[in-house]
């Protein structure tokens, strides 16, 4: 495949223009993004970040740039026991997490996965939150925690307008969820109401966390220069530490705040039309939220497999694959899972894996077919990695310019199945960042369960800040008193 790929992409005179490979190449070229194009994309995103942060431009901005009310990354003194909920990735989970100050460690003590049936993902909000409250109760019961009132970090990986750390309004569902009566509502309130309806247990203070923030915070405990969190899994998104003076929608100029960019919405105003292919357009139209999360639909695990499938169907119909014969399985929407792409592109067993997948799909293949299928997967996953790289470069460049630094050294916490499981995704992403953010030295830290541990971390940092400000108030109080006493003495 590599030789074939270089021949195909280098635009040599091989193969001849009437060769079927030429026709395949014409399709694949539409997924190729040049350095100039990536630079343009990064520049467009840079402008959209500013629009999202602005007081007056925000409401129309496709990249929402949501304040998270996370004002500090961990300083290593956090500690305590927490519950965490994680909704919005592959599974719904409940966790019990302990943060240990002495050993600078976050321990995930126990966790439990609760399936959310597809009907529930698109049913009523009340059903969903009742189910969440029931799963939490089962977990507490089986761990003898039902009588404790532990603080809870809720990783809720959807775009939310956060009013406070414990008040978070869902803007819209993404990634296949579409429960009625939740958009526009405070998710913490819905959770607490569901727990109250049961009446058999209670929870302590709640901190709402986006998974990107959880990822940044869980890595931040290990590496205190971690100031970006990025997810490339079922969906995609990133957060980073922004200067408060630029966060125009929140009062105060001092310090920093973590901004959940919601970069998945990039392009929702049509700004990515020049790079969308006809296959992206079909994926969008067939989704449950057409017109929404354009960038995410070109990148994340929920959609990559489907783009590959649509292209394979087209190539077959054009007589360029499988002797022109499709199969029932190949014609089934969403049947081609994104994990197949990772298997097919594996360095050592890739060809064998490809043939297994093609046989499973009931296709009659020969060696050329399997090579072409690998090229298709490579074209689509590479585009995803490069787009993510361009977007990450935009954030890193922004932090560097914000701080007026000649060079920026920073760490990105990363999570998500696409990033973790695909054989060369991370390498391609890094290469793009090096190209587009040459003055930034970025360390990538793969997060170990950021959604669980990170949620506990955010809750712990919020408690530390509250503790510190209480202490400050108390000591302020003392000075005031002393001053008064002095005045009285005089
Ligand atoms: C959501 C984000 C989330 C991302 C990764 C997107 O669909 O809008 O809030 O961070 O998926 O899970």
PDB file of N, CA, C and O and ligand atoms in Angstrom, residues 66 87-90 155-160 170 172-176 209-213 230-239 260-265 289 293 296 300 303 415 451, ligand 1:
ATOM      1  N   UNK A  66     -17.253  28.339  25.199  1.00  0.00           N
ATOM      2  CA  UNK A  66     -18.050  28.422  26.422  1.00  0.00           C
ATOM      3  C   UNK A  66     -17.196  28.522  27.683  1.00  0.00           C
ATOM      4  O   UNK A  66     -16.318  27.679  27.908  1.00  0.00           O
ATOM      5  N   UNK A  87     -21.212  10.935  31.126  1.00  0.00           N
ATOM      6  CA  UNK A  87     -22.194  10.704  30.064  1.00  0.00           C
ATOM      7  C   UNK A  87     -21.769  11.435  28.795  1.00  0.00           C
ATOM      8  O   UNK A  87     -21.446  12.622  28.846  1.00  0.00           O
ATOM      9  N   UNK A  88     -21.770  10.690  27.684  1.00  0.00           N
ATOM     10  CA  UNK A  88     -21.505  11.377  26.413  1.00  0.00           C
ATOM     11  C   UNK A  88     -20.376  10.772  25.611  1.00  0.00           C
ATOM     12  O   UNK A  88     -20.096  11.212  24.507  1.00  0.00           O
ATOM     13  N   UNK A  89     -19.719   9.758  26.132  1.00  0.00           N
ATOM     14  CA  UNK A  89     -18.698   9.051  25.356  1.00  0.00           C
ATOM     15  C   UNK A  89     -19.299   7.735  24.880  1.00  0.00           C
ATOM     16  O   UNK A  89     -20.494   7.668  24.566  1.00  0.00           O
ATOM     17  N   UNK A  90     -18.495   6.700  24.895  1.00  0.00           N
ATOM     18  CA  UNK A  90     -18.993   5.413  24.401  1.00  0.00           C
ATOM     19  C   UNK A  90     -20.009   4.818  25.390  1.00  0.00           C
ATOM     20  O   UNK A  90     -20.990   4.216  24.985  1.00  0.00           O
ATOM     21  N   UNK A 155     -19.325  14.605  34.405  1.00  0.00           N
ATOM     22  CA  UNK A 155     -18.789  14.831  33.070  1.00  0.00           C
ATOM     23  C   UNK A 155     -19.925  14.650  32.088  1.00  0.00           C
ATOM     24  O   UNK A 155     -20.418  13.543  31.880  1.00  0.00           O
ATOM     25  N   UNK A 156     -20.338  15.754  31.518  1.00  0.00           N
ATOM     26  CA  UNK A 156     -21.483  15.765  30.614  1.00  0.00           C
ATOM     27  C   UNK A 156     -20.954  16.339  29.304  1.00  0.00           C
ATOM     28  O   UNK A 156     -20.732  17.537  29.189  1.00  0.00           O
ATOM     29  N   UNK A 157     -20.704  15.459  28.340  1.00  0.00           N
ATOM     30  CA  UNK A 157     -19.896  15.877  27.188  1.00  0.00           C
ATOM     31  C   UNK A 157     -20.731  16.378  26.025  1.00  0.00           C
ATOM     32  O   UNK A 157     -20.739  15.790  24.935  1.00  0.00           O
ATOM     33  N   UNK A 158     -21.436  17.455  26.300  1.00  0.00           N
ATOM     34  CA  UNK A 158     -22.259  18.116  25.289  1.00  0.00           C
ATOM     35  C   UNK A 158     -22.097  19.621  25.503  1.00  0.00           C
ATOM     36  O   UNK A 158     -21.703  20.044  26.596  1.00  0.00           O
ATOM     37  N   UNK A 159     -22.401  20.416  24.473  1.00  0.00           N
ATOM     38  CA  UNK A 159     -22.219  21.858  24.649  1.00  0.00           C
ATOM     39  C   UNK A 159     -23.194  22.440  25.667  1.00  0.00           C
ATOM     40  O   UNK A 159     -24.407  22.306  25.488  1.00  0.00           O
ATOM     41  N   UNK A 160     -22.661  23.038  26.713  1.00  0.00           N
ATOM     42  CA  UNK A 160     -23.501  23.621  27.756  1.00  0.00           C
ATOM     43  C   UNK A 160     -23.086  25.050  28.034  1.00  0.00           C
ATOM     44  O   UNK A 160     -21.900  25.364  28.088  1.00  0.00           O
ATOM     45  N   UNK A 170     -27.973  22.962  28.853  1.00  0.00           N
ATOM     46  CA  UNK A 170     -27.640  22.256  27.605  1.00  0.00           C
ATOM     47  C   UNK A 170     -28.048  23.113  26.408  1.00  0.00           C
ATOM     48  O   UNK A 170     -29.205  23.511  26.278  1.00  0.00           O
ATOM     49  N   UNK A 172     -27.366  22.119  23.033  1.00  0.00           N
ATOM     50  CA  UNK A 172     -27.968  21.145  22.121  1.00  0.00           C
ATOM     51  C   UNK A 172     -27.301  19.789  22.297  1.00  0.00           C
ATOM     52  O   UNK A 172     -26.160  19.695  22.739  1.00  0.00           O
ATOM     53  N   UNK A 173     -28.050  18.772  21.957  1.00  0.00           N
ATOM     54  CA  UNK A 173     -27.499  17.424  21.985  1.00  0.00           C
ATOM     55  C   UNK A 173     -26.592  17.230  20.767  1.00  0.00           C
ATOM     56  O   UNK A 173     -26.784  17.878  19.740  1.00  0.00           O
ATOM     57  N   UNK A 174     -25.638  16.320  20.887  1.00  0.00           N
ATOM     58  CA  UNK A 174     -24.806  15.929  19.740  1.00  0.00           C
ATOM     59  C   UNK A 174     -24.629  14.408  19.819  1.00  0.00           C
ATOM     60  O   UNK A 174     -25.197  13.767  20.715  1.00  0.00           O
ATOM     61  N   UNK A 175     -23.861  13.841  18.906  1.00  0.00           N
ATOM     62  CA  UNK A 175     -23.434  12.433  18.959  1.00  0.00           C
ATOM     63  C   UNK A 175     -24.570  11.419  19.125  1.00  0.00           C
ATOM     64  O   UNK A 175     -24.461  10.466  19.900  1.00  0.00           O
ATOM     65  N   UNK A 176     -25.673  11.631  18.462  1.00  0.00           N
ATOM     66  CA  UNK A 176     -26.716  10.609  18.478  1.00  0.00           C
ATOM     67  C   UNK A 176     -27.706  10.721  19.634  1.00  0.00           C
ATOM     68  O   UNK A 176     -28.680   9.987  19.676  1.00  0.00           O
ATOM     69  N   UNK A 209     -18.741  19.237  34.265  1.00  0.00           N
ATOM     70  CA  UNK A 209     -17.461  19.199  33.576  1.00  0.00           C
ATOM     71  C   UNK A 209     -17.655  18.694  32.144  1.00  0.00           C
ATOM     72  O   UNK A 209     -18.303  17.674  31.933  1.00  0.00           O
ATOM     73  N   UNK A 210     -17.071  19.383  31.192  1.00  0.00           N
ATOM     74  CA  UNK A 210     -17.024  18.825  29.842  1.00  0.00           C
ATOM     75  C   UNK A 210     -15.859  17.828  29.808  1.00  0.00           C
ATOM     76  O   UNK A 210     -14.876  17.997  30.534  1.00  0.00           O
ATOM     77  N   UNK A 211     -15.941  16.803  28.956  1.00  0.00           N
ATOM     78  CA  UNK A 211     -14.863  15.794  28.962  1.00  0.00           C
ATOM     79  C   UNK A 211     -13.489  16.375  28.594  1.00  0.00           C
ATOM     80  O   UNK A 211     -12.461  15.914  29.088  1.00  0.00           O
ATOM     81  N   UNK A 212     -13.489  17.425  27.768  1.00  0.00           N
ATOM     82  CA  UNK A 212     -12.193  18.041  27.426  1.00  0.00           C
ATOM     83  C   UNK A 212     -11.559  18.628  28.687  1.00  0.00           C
ATOM     84  O   UNK A 212     -10.354  18.520  28.902  1.00  0.00           O
ATOM     85  N   UNK A 213     -12.415  19.237  29.515  1.00  0.00           N
ATOM     86  CA  UNK A 213     -11.918  19.875  30.739  1.00  0.00           C
ATOM     87  C   UNK A 213     -11.426  18.804  31.718  1.00  0.00           C
ATOM     88  O   UNK A 213     -10.364  18.940  32.337  1.00  0.00           O
ATOM     89  N   UNK A 230      -7.978  17.801  24.842  1.00  0.00           N
ATOM     90  CA  UNK A 230      -8.529  17.525  23.503  1.00  0.00           C
ATOM     91  C   UNK A 230      -9.130  16.118  23.466  1.00  0.00           C
ATOM     92  O   UNK A 230      -8.562  15.191  24.029  1.00  0.00           O
ATOM     93  N   UNK A 231     -10.274  15.990  22.823  1.00  0.00           N
ATOM     94  CA  UNK A 231     -10.915  14.678  22.668  1.00  0.00           C
ATOM     95  C   UNK A 231     -11.086  14.382  21.184  1.00  0.00           C
ATOM     96  O   UNK A 231     -11.590  15.224  20.429  1.00  0.00           O
ATOM     97  N   UNK A 232     -10.650  13.188  20.777  1.00  0.00           N
ATOM     98  CA  UNK A 232     -10.973  12.724  19.419  1.00  0.00           C
ATOM     99  C   UNK A 232     -11.486  11.296  19.578  1.00  0.00           C
ATOM    100  O   UNK A 232     -10.722  10.323  19.558  1.00  0.00           O
ATOM    101  N   UNK A 233     -12.768  11.204  19.849  1.00  0.00           N
ATOM    102  CA  UNK A 233     -13.396   9.899  20.070  1.00  0.00           C
ATOM    103  C   UNK A 233     -14.700   9.861  19.291  1.00  0.00           C
ATOM    104  O   UNK A 233     -14.705  10.202  18.103  1.00  0.00           O
ATOM    105  N   UNK A 234     -15.791   9.498  19.984  1.00  0.00           N
ATOM    106  CA  UNK A 234     -17.102   9.519  19.331  1.00  0.00           C
ATOM    107  C   UNK A 234     -17.365  10.902  18.744  1.00  0.00           C
ATOM    108  O   UNK A 234     -17.864  11.057  17.639  1.00  0.00           O
ATOM    109  N   UNK A 235     -17.028  11.935  19.523  1.00  0.00           N
ATOM    110  CA  UNK A 235     -17.099  13.318  19.036  1.00  0.00           C
ATOM    111  C   UNK A 235     -15.715  13.936  19.123  1.00  0.00           C
ATOM    112  O   UNK A 235     -14.754  13.271  19.522  1.00  0.00           O
ATOM    113  N   UNK A 236     -15.610  15.219  18.754  1.00  0.00           N
ATOM    114  CA  UNK A 236     -14.316  15.885  18.951  1.00  0.00           C
ATOM    115  C   UNK A 236     -14.513  17.292  19.497  1.00  0.00           C
ATOM    116  O   UNK A 236     -15.534  17.938  19.234  1.00  0.00           O
ATOM    117  N   UNK A 237     -13.524  17.723  20.291  1.00  0.00           N
ATOM    118  CA  UNK A 237     -13.621  19.037  20.935  1.00  0.00           C
ATOM    119  C   UNK A 237     -12.302  19.325  21.649  1.00  0.00           C
ATOM    120  O   UNK A 237     -11.472  18.421  21.819  1.00  0.00           O
ATOM    121  N   UNK A 238     -12.113  20.590  22.059  1.00  0.00           N
ATOM    122  CA  UNK A 238     -10.936  20.934  22.868  1.00  0.00           C
ATOM    123  C   UNK A 238     -11.252  22.106  23.773  1.00  0.00           C
ATOM    124  O   UNK A 238     -12.164  22.891  23.500  1.00  0.00           O
ATOM    125  N   UNK A 239     -10.484  22.199  24.872  1.00  0.00           N
ATOM    126  CA  UNK A 239     -10.589  23.351  25.767  1.00  0.00           C
ATOM    127  C   UNK A 239      -9.176  23.853  26.037  1.00  0.00           C
ATOM    128  O   UNK A 239      -8.209  23.123  25.803  1.00  0.00           O
ATOM    129  N   UNK A 260     -14.255  26.030  26.971  1.00  0.00           N
ATOM    130  CA  UNK A 260     -14.645  24.862  26.177  1.00  0.00           C
ATOM    131  C   UNK A 260     -14.982  25.385  24.781  1.00  0.00           C
ATOM    132  O   UNK A 260     -16.017  26.000  24.578  1.00  0.00           O
ATOM    133  N   UNK A 261     -14.087  25.133  23.829  1.00  0.00           N
ATOM    134  CA  UNK A 261     -14.270  25.763  22.509  1.00  0.00           C
ATOM    135  C   UNK A 261     -15.498  25.251  21.771  1.00  0.00           C
ATOM    136  O   UNK A 261     -16.119  25.970  21.023  1.00  0.00           O
ATOM    137  N   UNK A 262     -15.849  23.954  21.937  1.00  0.00           N
ATOM    138  CA  UNK A 262     -16.871  23.295  21.113  1.00  0.00           C
ATOM    139  C   UNK A 262     -16.518  23.469  19.632  1.00  0.00           C
ATOM    140  O   UNK A 262     -17.333  23.885  18.808  1.00  0.00           O
ATOM    141  N   UNK A 263     -15.264  23.095  19.290  1.00  0.00           N
ATOM    142  CA  UNK A 263     -14.816  23.285  17.915  1.00  0.00           C
ATOM    143  C   UNK A 263     -15.538  22.362  16.927  1.00  0.00           C
ATOM    144  O   UNK A 263     -15.457  22.555  15.715  1.00  0.00           O
ATOM    145  N   UNK A 264     -16.283  21.397  17.441  1.00  0.00           N
ATOM    146  CA  UNK A 264     -17.096  20.544  16.564  1.00  0.00           C
ATOM    147  C   UNK A 264     -18.060  21.354  15.704  1.00  0.00           C
ATOM    148  O   UNK A 264     -18.430  20.932  14.605  1.00  0.00           O
ATOM    149  N   UNK A 265     -18.455  22.533  16.206  1.00  0.00           N
ATOM    150  CA  UNK A 265     -19.419  23.362  15.478  1.00  0.00           C
ATOM    151  C   UNK A 265     -18.781  24.241  14.407  1.00  0.00           C
ATOM    152  O   UNK A 265     -19.491  24.935  13.663  1.00  0.00           O
ATOM    153  N   UNK A 289     -28.941  15.422  13.343  1.00  0.00           N
ATOM    154  CA  UNK A 289     -28.828  16.871  13.546  1.00  0.00           C
ATOM    155  C   UNK A 289     -28.175  17.550  12.335  1.00  0.00           C
ATOM    156  O   UNK A 289     -27.075  18.087  12.444  1.00  0.00           O
ATOM    157  N   UNK A 293     -22.596  20.751  13.892  1.00  0.00           N
ATOM    158  CA  UNK A 293     -21.327  20.063  14.154  1.00  0.00           C
ATOM    159  C   UNK A 293     -20.660  19.535  12.863  1.00  0.00           C
ATOM    160  O   UNK A 293     -20.287  18.365  12.766  1.00  0.00           O
ATOM    161  N   UNK A 296     -16.973  18.324  13.407  1.00  0.00           N
ATOM    162  CA  UNK A 296     -16.995  17.021  14.090  1.00  0.00           C
ATOM    163  C   UNK A 296     -17.326  15.891  13.107  1.00  0.00           C
ATOM    164  O   UNK A 296     -16.745  14.804  13.179  1.00  0.00           O
ATOM    165  N   UNK A 300     -14.734  12.818  13.662  1.00  0.00           N
ATOM    166  CA  UNK A 300     -14.798  11.941  14.837  1.00  0.00           C
ATOM    167  C   UNK A 300     -15.300  10.531  14.532  1.00  0.00           C
ATOM    168  O   UNK A 300     -15.840  10.237  13.465  1.00  0.00           O
ATOM    169  N   UNK A 303     -18.552   9.243  12.851  1.00  0.00           N
ATOM    170  CA  UNK A 303     -18.831   9.482  11.429  1.00  0.00           C
ATOM    171  C   UNK A 303     -17.793   8.924  10.441  1.00  0.00           C
ATOM    172  O   UNK A 303     -18.112   8.711   9.280  1.00  0.00           O
ATOM    173  N   UNK A 415      -7.573  12.499  24.888  1.00  0.00           N
ATOM    174  CA  UNK A 415      -8.305  11.247  25.092  1.00  0.00           C
ATOM    175  C   UNK A 415      -9.185  10.969  23.871  1.00  0.00           C
ATOM    176  O   UNK A 415      -9.367  11.847  23.026  1.00  0.00           O
ATOM    177  N   UNK A 451     -12.363  11.557  31.950  1.00  0.00           N
ATOM    178  CA  UNK A 451     -13.769  11.854  32.223  1.00  0.00           C
ATOM    179  C   UNK A 451     -14.130  11.479  33.652  1.00  0.00           C
ATOM    180  O   UNK A 451     -14.923  12.143  34.289  1.00  0.00           O
TER     181      UNK A 451
HETATM  182  C1  LIG B   1     -19.637  17.638  22.249  1.00  0.00           C
HETATM  183  C2  LIG B   1     -18.532  18.139  23.159  1.00  0.00           C
HETATM  184  C3  LIG B   1     -17.641  16.992  23.587  1.00  0.00           C
HETATM  185  C4  LIG B   1     -17.144  16.230  22.372  1.00  0.00           C
HETATM  186  C5  LIG B   1     -16.263  15.045  22.729  1.00  0.00           C
HETATM  187  C6  LIG B   1     -19.052  16.822  21.111  1.00  0.00           C
HETATM  188  O1  LIG B   1     -20.088  16.276  20.350  1.00  0.00           O
HETATM  189  O2  LIG B   1     -20.367  18.717  21.716  1.00  0.00           O
HETATM  190  O3  LIG B   1     -19.078  18.787  24.286  1.00  0.00           O
HETATM  191  O4  LIG B   1     -16.562  17.496  24.312  1.00  0.00           O
HETATM  192  O5  LIG B   1     -18.251  15.762  21.616  1.00  0.00           O
HETATM  193  O6  LIG B   1     -16.924  14.126  23.514  1.00  0.00           O
END
